[in-house]
XYZ file of C-alpha atoms in Angstrom:
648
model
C 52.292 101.401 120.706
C 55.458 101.833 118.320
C 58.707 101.377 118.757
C 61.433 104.284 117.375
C 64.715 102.161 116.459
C 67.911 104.155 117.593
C 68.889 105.127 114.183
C 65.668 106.935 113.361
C 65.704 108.665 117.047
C 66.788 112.575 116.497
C 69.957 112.613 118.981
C 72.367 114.822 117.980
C 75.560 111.836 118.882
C 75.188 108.843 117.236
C 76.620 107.287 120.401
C 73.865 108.233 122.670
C 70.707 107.005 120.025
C 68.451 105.170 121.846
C 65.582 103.086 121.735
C 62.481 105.137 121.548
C 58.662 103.446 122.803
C 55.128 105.595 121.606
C 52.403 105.049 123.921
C 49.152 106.081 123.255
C 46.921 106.714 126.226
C 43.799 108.060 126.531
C 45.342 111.127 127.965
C 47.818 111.981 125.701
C 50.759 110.859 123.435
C 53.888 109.554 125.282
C 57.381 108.887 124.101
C 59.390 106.837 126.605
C 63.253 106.048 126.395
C 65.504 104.944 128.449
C 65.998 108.150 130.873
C 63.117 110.317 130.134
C 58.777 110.082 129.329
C 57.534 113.491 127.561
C 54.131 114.175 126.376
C 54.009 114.518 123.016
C 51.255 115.194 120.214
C 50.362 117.196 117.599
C 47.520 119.974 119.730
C 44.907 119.071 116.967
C 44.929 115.818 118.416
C 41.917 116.284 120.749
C 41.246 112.064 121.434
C 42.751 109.168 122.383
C 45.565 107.567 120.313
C 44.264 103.974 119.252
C 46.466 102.743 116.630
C 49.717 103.895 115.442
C 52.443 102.875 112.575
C 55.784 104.117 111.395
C 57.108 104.581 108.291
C 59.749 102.326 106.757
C 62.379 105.331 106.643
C 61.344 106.321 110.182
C 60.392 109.860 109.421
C 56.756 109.776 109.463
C 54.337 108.730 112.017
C 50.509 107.554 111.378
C 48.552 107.580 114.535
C 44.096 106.694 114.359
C 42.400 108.531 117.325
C 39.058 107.649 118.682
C 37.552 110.132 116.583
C 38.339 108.388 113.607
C 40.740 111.354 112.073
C 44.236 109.885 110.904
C 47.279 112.286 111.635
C 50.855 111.745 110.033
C 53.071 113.451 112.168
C 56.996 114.085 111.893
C 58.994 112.096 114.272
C 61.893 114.299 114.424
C 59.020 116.993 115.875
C 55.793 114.650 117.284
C 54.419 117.993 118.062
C 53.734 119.264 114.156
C 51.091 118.043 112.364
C 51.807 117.856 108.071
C 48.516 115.958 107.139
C 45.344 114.300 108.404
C 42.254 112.713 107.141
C 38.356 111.997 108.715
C 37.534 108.119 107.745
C 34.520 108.734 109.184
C 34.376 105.172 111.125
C 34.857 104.992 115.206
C 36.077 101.866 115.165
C 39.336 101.519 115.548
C 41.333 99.570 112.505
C 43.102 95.970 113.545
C 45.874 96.553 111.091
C 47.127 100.041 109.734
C 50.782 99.934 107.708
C 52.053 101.962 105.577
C 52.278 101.988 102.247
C 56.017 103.345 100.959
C 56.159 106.862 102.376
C 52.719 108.290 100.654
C 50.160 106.522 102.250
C 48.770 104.349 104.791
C 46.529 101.228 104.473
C 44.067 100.547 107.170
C 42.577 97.002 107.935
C 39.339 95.841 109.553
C 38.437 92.252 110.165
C 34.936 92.434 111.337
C 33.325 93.573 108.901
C 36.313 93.467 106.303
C 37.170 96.495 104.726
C 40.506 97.892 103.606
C 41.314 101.322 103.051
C 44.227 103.267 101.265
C 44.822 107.190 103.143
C 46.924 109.367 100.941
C 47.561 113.295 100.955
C 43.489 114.296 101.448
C 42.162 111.329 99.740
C 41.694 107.903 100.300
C 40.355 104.823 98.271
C 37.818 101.933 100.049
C 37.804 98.178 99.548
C 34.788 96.278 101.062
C 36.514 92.881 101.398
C 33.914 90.106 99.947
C 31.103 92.486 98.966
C 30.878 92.222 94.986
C 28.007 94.632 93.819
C 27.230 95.013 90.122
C 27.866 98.883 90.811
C 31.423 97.834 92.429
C 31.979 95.281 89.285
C 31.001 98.541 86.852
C 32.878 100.786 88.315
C 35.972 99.226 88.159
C 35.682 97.768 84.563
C 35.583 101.394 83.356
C 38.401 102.454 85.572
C 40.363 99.354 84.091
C 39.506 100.677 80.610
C 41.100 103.779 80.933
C 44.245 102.259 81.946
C 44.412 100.520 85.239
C 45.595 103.857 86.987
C 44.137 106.096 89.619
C 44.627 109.714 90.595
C 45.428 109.724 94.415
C 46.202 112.713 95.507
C 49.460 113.942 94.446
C 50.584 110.042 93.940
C 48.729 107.543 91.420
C 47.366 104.204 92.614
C 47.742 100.997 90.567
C 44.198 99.129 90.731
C 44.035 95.284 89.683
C 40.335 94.206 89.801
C 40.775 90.802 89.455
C 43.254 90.163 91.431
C 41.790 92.055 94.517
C 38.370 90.276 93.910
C 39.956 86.851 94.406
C 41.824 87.994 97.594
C 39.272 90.156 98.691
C 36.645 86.715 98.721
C 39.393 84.522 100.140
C 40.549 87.173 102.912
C 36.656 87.733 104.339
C 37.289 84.162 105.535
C 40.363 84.705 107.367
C 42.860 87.210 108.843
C 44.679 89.486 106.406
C 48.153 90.479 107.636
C 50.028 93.805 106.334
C 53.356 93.669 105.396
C 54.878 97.261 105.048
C 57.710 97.453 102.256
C 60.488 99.698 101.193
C 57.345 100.527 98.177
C 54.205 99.786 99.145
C 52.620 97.195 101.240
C 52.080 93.425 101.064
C 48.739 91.594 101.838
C 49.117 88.295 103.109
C 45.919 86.076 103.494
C 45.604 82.235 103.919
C 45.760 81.460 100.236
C 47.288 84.808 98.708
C 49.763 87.496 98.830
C 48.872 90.730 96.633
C 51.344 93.664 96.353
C 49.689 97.498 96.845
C 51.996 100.711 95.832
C 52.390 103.811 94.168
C 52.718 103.767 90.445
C 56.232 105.167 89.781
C 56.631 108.369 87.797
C 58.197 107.102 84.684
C 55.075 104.560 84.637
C 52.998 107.551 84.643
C 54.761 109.800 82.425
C 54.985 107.385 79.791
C 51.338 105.059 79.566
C 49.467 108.248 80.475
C 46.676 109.130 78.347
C 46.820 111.847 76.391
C 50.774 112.712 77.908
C 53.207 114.605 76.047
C 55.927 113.505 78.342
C 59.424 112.788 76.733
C 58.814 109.027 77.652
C 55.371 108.923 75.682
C 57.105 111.026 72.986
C 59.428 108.468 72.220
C 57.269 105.581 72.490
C 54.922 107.284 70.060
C 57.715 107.754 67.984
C 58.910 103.827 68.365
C 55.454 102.512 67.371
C 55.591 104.571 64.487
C 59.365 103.608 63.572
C 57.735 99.655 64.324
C 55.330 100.915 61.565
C 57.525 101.982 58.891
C 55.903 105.134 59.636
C 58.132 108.528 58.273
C 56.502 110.593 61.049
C 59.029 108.360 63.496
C 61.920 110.969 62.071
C 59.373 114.119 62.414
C 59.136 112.659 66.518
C 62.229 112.386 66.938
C 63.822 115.650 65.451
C 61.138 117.431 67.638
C 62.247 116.039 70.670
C 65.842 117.052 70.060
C 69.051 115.254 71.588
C 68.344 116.401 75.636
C 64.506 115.735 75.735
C 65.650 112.756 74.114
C 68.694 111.590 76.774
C 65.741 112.359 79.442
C 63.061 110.232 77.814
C 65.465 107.238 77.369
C 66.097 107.331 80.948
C 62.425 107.977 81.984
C 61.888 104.567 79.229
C 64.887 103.002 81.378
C 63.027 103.748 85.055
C 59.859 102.747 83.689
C 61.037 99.425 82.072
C 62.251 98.584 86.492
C 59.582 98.905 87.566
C 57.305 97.064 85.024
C 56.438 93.429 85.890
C 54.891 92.375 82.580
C 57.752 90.572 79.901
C 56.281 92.299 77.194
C 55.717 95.833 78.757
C 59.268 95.322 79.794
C 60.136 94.488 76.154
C 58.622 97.352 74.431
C 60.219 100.192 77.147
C 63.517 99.035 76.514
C 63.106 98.578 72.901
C 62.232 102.151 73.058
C 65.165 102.747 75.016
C 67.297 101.352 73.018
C 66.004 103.031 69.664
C 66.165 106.506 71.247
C 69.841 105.922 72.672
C 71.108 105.769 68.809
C 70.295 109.688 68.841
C 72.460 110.558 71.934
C 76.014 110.181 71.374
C 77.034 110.875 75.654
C 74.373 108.394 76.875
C 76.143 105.939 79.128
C 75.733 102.412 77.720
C 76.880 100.584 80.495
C 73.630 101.355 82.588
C 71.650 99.789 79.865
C 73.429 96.793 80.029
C 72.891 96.600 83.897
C 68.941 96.851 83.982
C 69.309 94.001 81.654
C 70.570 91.933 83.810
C 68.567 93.063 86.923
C 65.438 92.303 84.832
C 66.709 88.992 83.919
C 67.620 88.069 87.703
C 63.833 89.479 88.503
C 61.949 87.703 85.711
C 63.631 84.527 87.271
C 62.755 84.640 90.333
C 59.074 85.836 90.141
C 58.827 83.330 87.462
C 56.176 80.707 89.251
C 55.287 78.940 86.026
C 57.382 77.007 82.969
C 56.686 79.949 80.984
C 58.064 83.327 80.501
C 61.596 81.923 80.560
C 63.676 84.406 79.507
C 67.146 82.922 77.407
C 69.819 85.248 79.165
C 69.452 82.890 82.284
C 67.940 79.252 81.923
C 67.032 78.570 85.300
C 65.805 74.992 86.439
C 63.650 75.786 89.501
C 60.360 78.638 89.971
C 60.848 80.721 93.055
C 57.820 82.300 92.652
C 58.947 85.386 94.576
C 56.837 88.615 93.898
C 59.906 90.718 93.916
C 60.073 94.606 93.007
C 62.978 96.260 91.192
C 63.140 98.596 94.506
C 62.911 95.571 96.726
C 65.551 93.990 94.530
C 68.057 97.348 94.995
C 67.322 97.473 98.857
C 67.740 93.861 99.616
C 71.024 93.612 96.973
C 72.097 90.199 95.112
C 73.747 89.200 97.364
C 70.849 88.872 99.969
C 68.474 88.051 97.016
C 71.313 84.602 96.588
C 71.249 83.833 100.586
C 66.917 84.286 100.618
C 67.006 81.713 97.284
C 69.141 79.327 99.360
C 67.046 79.481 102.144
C 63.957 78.262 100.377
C 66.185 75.623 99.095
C 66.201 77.059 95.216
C 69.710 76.150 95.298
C 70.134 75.751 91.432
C 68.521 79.199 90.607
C 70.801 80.684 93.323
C 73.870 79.670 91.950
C 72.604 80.472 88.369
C 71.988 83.799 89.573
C 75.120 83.858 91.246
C 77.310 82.629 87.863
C 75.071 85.078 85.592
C 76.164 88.404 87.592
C 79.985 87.068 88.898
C 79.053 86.721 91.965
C 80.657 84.635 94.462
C 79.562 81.305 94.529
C 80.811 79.389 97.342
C 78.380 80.197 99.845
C 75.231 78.560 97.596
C 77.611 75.359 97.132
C 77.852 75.377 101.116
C 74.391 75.780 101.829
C 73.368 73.022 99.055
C 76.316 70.657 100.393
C 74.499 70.855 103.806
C 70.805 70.378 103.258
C 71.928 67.827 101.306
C 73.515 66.560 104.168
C 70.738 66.882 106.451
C 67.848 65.874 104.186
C 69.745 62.352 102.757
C 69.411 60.950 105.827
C 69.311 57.307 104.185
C 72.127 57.922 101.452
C 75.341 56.423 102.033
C 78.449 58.285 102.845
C 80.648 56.639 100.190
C 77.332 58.253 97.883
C 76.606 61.234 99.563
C 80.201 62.035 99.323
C 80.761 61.553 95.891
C 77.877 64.127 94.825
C 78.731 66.389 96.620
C 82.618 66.866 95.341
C 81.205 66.412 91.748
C 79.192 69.291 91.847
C 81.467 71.403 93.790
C 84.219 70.571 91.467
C 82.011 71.560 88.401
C 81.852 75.129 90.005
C 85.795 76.022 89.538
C 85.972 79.617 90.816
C 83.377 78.305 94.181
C 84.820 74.729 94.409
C 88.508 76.871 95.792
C 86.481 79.064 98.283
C 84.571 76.239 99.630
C 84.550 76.015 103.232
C 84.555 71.814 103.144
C 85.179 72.674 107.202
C 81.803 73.979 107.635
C 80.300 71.110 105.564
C 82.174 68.694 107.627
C 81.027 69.675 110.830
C 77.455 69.127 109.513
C 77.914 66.245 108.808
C 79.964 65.134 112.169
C 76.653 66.513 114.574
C 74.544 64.498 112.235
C 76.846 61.398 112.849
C 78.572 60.912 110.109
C 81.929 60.626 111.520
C 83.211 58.473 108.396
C 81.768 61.594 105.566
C 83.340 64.438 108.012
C 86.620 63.308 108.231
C 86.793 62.879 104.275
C 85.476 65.785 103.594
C 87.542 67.501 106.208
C 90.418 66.322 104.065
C 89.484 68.601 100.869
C 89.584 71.583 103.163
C 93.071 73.992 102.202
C 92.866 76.149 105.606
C 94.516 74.219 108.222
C 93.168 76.368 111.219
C 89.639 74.948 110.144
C 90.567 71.923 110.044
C 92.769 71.982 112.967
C 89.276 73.349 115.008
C 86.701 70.613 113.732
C 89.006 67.400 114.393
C 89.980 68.828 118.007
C 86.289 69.113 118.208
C 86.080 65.477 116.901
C 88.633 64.147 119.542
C 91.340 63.082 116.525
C 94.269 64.875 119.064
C 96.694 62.629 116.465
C 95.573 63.673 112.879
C 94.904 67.532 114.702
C 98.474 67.542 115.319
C 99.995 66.462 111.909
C 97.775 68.910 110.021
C 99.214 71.708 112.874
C 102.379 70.586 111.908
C 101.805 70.721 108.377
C 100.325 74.366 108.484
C 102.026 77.755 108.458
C 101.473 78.410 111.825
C 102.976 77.741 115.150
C 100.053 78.721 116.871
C 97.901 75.496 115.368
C 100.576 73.367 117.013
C 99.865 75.250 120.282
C 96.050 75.147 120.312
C 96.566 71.265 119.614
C 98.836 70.716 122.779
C 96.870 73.245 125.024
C 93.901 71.031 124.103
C 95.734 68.089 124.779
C 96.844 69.022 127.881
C 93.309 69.833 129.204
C 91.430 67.224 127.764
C 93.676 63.898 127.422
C 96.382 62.388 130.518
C 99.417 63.134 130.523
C 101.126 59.897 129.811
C 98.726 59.759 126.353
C 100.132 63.134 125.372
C 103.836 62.583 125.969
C 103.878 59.425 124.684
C 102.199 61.252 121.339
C 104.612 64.061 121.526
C 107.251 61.119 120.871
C 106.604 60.766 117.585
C 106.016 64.800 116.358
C 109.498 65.733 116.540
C 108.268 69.429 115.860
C 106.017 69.705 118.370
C 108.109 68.304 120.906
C 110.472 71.348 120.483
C 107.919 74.144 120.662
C 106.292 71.881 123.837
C 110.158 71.719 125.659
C 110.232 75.376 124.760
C 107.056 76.347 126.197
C 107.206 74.310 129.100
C 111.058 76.092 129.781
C 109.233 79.351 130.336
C 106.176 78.374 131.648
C 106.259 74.788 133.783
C 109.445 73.482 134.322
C 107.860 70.502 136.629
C 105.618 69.789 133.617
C 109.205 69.444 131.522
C 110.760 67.077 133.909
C 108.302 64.835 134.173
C 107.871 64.658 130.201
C 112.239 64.169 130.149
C 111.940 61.406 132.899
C 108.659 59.429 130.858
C 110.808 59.638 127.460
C 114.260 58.443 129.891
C 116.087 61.658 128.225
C 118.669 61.718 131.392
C 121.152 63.834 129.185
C 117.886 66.737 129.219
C 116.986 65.793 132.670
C 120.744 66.298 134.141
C 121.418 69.293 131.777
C 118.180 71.189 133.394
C 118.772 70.405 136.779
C 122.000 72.283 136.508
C 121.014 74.604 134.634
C 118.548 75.493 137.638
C 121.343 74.650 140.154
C 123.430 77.688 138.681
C 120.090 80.195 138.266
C 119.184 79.150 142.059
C 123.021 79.895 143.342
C 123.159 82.430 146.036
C 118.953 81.768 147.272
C 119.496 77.861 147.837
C 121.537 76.784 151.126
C 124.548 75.003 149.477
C 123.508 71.011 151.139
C 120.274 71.608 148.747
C 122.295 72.447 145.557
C 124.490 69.412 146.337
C 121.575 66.910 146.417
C 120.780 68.457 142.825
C 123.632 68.307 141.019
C 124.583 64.657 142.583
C 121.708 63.582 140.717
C 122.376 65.381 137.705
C 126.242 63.749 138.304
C 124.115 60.218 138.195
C 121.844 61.155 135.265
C 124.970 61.880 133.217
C 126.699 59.034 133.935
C 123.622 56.609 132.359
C 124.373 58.322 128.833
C 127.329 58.327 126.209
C 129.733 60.931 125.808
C 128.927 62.723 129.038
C 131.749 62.140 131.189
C 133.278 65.592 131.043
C 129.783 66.786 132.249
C 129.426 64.300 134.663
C 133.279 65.383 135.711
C 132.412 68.794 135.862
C 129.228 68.355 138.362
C 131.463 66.021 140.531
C 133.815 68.965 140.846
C 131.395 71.453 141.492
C 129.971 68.828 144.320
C 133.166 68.533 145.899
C 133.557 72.388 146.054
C 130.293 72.860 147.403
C 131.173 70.150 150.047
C 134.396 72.034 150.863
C 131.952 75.535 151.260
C 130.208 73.476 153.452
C 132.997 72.860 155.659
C 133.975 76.397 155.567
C 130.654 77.525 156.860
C 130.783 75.120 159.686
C 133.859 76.350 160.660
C 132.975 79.928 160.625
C 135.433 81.193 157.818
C 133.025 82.465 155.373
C 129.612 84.191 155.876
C 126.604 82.474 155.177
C 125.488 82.393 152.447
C 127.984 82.914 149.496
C 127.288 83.329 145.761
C 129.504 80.972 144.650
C 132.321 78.457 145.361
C 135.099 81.383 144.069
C 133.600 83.694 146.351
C 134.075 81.391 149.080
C 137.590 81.109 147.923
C 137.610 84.609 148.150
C 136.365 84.652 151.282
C 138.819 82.199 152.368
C 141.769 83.521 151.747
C 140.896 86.954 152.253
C 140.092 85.446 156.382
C 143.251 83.858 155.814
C 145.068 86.841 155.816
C 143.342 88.490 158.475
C 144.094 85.734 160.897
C 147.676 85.767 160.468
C 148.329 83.518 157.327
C 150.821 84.528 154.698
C 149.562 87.093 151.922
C 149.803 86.008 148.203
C 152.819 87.203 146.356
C 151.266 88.437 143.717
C 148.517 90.676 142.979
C 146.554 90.685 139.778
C 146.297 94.302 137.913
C 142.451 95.419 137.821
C 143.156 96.247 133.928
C 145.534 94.060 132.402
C 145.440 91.062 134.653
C 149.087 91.059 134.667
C 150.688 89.859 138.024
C 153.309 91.975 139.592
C 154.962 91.684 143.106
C 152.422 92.086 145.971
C 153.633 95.695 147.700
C 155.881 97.205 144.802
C 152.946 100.380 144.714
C 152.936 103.462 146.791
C 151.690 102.082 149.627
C 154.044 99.311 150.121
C 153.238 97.695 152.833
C 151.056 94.438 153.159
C 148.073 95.355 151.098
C 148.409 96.415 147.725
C 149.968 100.044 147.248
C 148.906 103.007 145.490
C 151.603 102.164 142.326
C 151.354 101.686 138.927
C 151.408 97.791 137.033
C 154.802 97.496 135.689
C 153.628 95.559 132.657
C 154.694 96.630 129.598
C 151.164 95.106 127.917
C 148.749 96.670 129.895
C 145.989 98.171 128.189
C 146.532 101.622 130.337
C 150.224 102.428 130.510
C 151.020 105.600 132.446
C 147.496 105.842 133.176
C 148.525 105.817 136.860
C 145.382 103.560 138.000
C 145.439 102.322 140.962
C 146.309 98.547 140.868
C 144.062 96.530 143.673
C 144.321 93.002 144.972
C 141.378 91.599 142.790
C 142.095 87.368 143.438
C 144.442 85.285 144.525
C 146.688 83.014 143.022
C 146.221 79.674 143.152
């Protein structure tokens, strides 16, 4: 089986890719997603599907039949066939990977054997079987240079190496590793590395080559020499074979994992560069540092310490430069932190200006977690000493994250100091709600920028702590108070009054009941609005300089009393706005029960009183005239004037 990932499956909308599943039956070659299975297959395919493996880019697919024939197909086309090759054994490999995208490397455990498949050749390894034809063999293939045609790619060969792993892995299970490059071998006791020898490799260290890379290495040697033929090499090549074989130096010099191999390409590099006025310099300076940052990190002894970077600690990581590229720095930093190489990973960091904070971070915690027995008065103290050595990480440090480390190990005492280096108040705000400090959580809301820390503080207040305990802490926060009062105005008035009455604000108490007395006016039968604003009449009356309030809701009491009379007498319809409509409506029945009119009407536009019948109509009502003021704001307008209140 092998699993297609949705960005190597060949749908045409990148919203509709899929997970793809190969089965291999003995019938036939399936691929199953999530709405269709189709039979797939290359026809030369005449067996059963036993093993399969896909390539790292997803475009290639290696699939071992019973027969013992390997097939690469395409996996934007499983029907078309581009390569195959007979191994000649039936039974069926327990590992197959592949190695980079030119060929595949099958395992067998029992007995062990390893082989590498490439374009219609292949190369076999019988795992702890050392014959002095074997031993032969590959002493003269290491004598002519440790390289290998394979096909149409070349195949490094280490002897030695392979020996050792080849006598260790007979005794247990070896475990293939595809890479971006080549493959990884993983046994109990070692890891060895299998890939293509790059082209720049090949083109320069080939025997015999007259590649611009071997050109101008010939040529260095001889300028190493003293040699005058170094000027005869070098004014054959010419200025563009010479650009391309400082490049091809360059790429080669990546790739290499030996210092001194490294040394002597870039040496080379460097001497041809003086003879090309266009080359860009910058990109020299850049491998530089990538082979620094490499040679550091494979390094797994105290030598071969290179002095651009002085690192403290051996990773030991067998890294390639195209490893390096596709995992980027700044996964290379995070992978060094994880195997706790803290030191190297902030060197690292520091030596290509990177950020550092996030190594600081992850040192700060394992320290936390593996001092287990260190004071917090200690622990504390080394860790802001080295984060304050790192200036540009010691800003960016997320002492938050830290903190809460420490506070799920139970170190209450060590979080909350640390929590007080932190600069981002929503962080802290977050890890002392979390730490049930509602008190200090609502200064450092205060504090902040934001109004929305204060509200997250009260929200959580309100949730997780009584009511009396948060009013009674609201008390002393003068600025949350307002932003609670104003909330709870929109939101929960009954919330409100109960915080006015437990802080005995009667002023705030009395003010809001009338102030929902006068929004409730018209929808609340007047007896109910009395009983509210007699209260509010008492609340104002236990404070200073209220008694023109407390005046005022007495008067509107006594004119909601008369109302009440009103409506028990039948004069005015139930229920009225207001008190002046009811006067309105009183005098207004008045009038149609016999009483005397006003004498005076009120003009709709000026206000202006004038004699109640002097318009057109002139009778009882108002008349059709004209206001005989000379103010009014429409003179000889000839508006209607109408009876709009009475006078008092």
């Amino acid at each position: 089986m092998a699993v297609l990932e949705p960005v190597l499956t060949s749908a045409d909308d990148v919203g509709t890719a899929q997970v793809a599943v190969l089965l291999g039956t003995e019938a036939a070659l399936l691929r199953v997603d999530g709405e269709t299975v189709q039979r797939v297959g290359a026809p030369e395919m005449a067996t059963a599907v036993q093993c399969m493996a896909v390539s790292a880019s997803g475009k290639l697919l290696a699939c071992f039949t019973a027969d013992g024939q390997l097939h690469v197909l395409l996996t934007s086309d499983l029907t078309r066939r581009i390569s195959h090759y007979d191994t000649q054994l039936v039974l069926p490999p327990d590992d197959m990977a592949w190695c980079g995208e030119d060929a595949v490397l099958l395992s067998w455990q029992d007995p062990p054997a390893l082989m590498l498949v490439g374009p219609g050749d292949a190369i076999k390894y019988s795992l702890g079987v050392e014959d002095e034809e074997d031993e032969e063999e590959e002493e003269e293939e290491g004598d002519e240079g440790d390289v290998k045609p394979f096909g149409s790619a070349a195949i490094r060969s280490a002897p030695a190496p392979a020996s050792a792993l080849h006598a260790e892995s007979a005794q247990g299970r070896l475990i293939l590793i595809p890479e971006c490059d080549g493959v990884r071998l993983l046994s109990s006791s070692h890891s060895d590395f299998i890939s293509r020898v790059p082209e720049p490799t090949v083109s320069a260290f080939a025997l015999a080559s007259t590649a611009p890379p071997a050109l101008l290495l010939e040529a260095f040697d001889l300028f190493e020499r003293r040699s005058a033929k170094a000027d005869e090499h070098v004014r054959a090549m010419g200025v563009g074979v010479m650009g391309a074989a400082v490049h091809a130096c360059m790429d080669a010099a990546a790739h290499e994992v030996d210092l001194d191999g490294q040394k002597r390409l870039l040496s080379a590099a460097a001497f041809g560069r003086a003879f090309c006025r266009k080359f860009p310099r910058d990109r020299m300076m850049s491998l530089c540092k990538d082979l620094r940052v490499l040679n550091a990190v494979r390094r797994a002894e105290e030598d071969g310490l290179t002095n651009g970077m002085r690192a403290m600690e051996m990773a030991g990581m067998p890294l390639t430069y195209s490893q390096y590229k596709e995992l980027s720095p700044a996964r290379l930093i995070a992978r060094l932190c994880s195997t706790h190489h803290h030191l190297l990973a902030l060197r690292v960091a520091t030596f290509l200006s990177l950020r550092t904070e996030s190594v600081l971070e992850h040192w700060a915690i394992s320290k936390i977690l593996s001092a287990s027995q260190t004071p917090d008065e200690v622990l504390y103290d080394t860790i802001i000493k080295q984060v304050d050595t790192d200036k540009r990480g010691s800003l960016a440090v997320s002492f938050a994250a830290i903190a809460t480390v420490a506070f799920h190990t139970g170190r209450h005492e060590l979080a909350t100091r640390l929590l007080e280096r932190e600069v981002h108040t929503g962080r802290q705000v977050r890890l002392l709600l979390e730490m049930g400090a509602f008190e200090a959580a609502l200064w450092k809301a205060e504090a902040g920028p934001d109004a929305d820390f204060v509200f997250q503080v009260l929200f959580q207040l309100l949730d997780k702590a009584p009511e009396e305990q948060v009013f009674e802490m609201l008390k002393s926060h003068p600025t949350a108070r307002s932003l609670f009062i104003s909330y709870c105005k929109k939101s929960d008035i009954p919330l409100l009054m109960r915080f006015y009455e437990r802080c005995s604000m009667h002023q705030c108490v009395a003010e809001q009941i009338v102030q929902q007395a006068a929004q409730e006016a018209g929808s609340v039968w007047p007896q109910e609005r009395v009983r509210e604003l007699e209260a509010a009449a008492e609340l104002f009356t236990r404070t200073r300089d209220n008694g023109f309030q407390a005046k005022a809701v007495e008067d509107s009491v006594k004119l909601l009393r008369i109302q009440q009379q009103l409506e028990a007498a039948g004069t005015v319809q139930l229920p009225p706005p207001t008190a002046t409509a009811t006067g309105h409506s009183a005098t207004a029945g008045s009038s149609r029960n016999g009483a005397a009119p006003p004498s005076h009407c009120y003009c709709h536009w000026c206000r202006g009183g004038f004699p109640r019948g002097r318009g057109g109509g002139g009778g009882e009502e108002c008349g059709g005239g004209e206001c005989e003021r000379d103010d009014c704001c429409m003179p000889g307008s000839r508006q209607q004037p109408r009876c709009s209140e009475a006078e008092e």
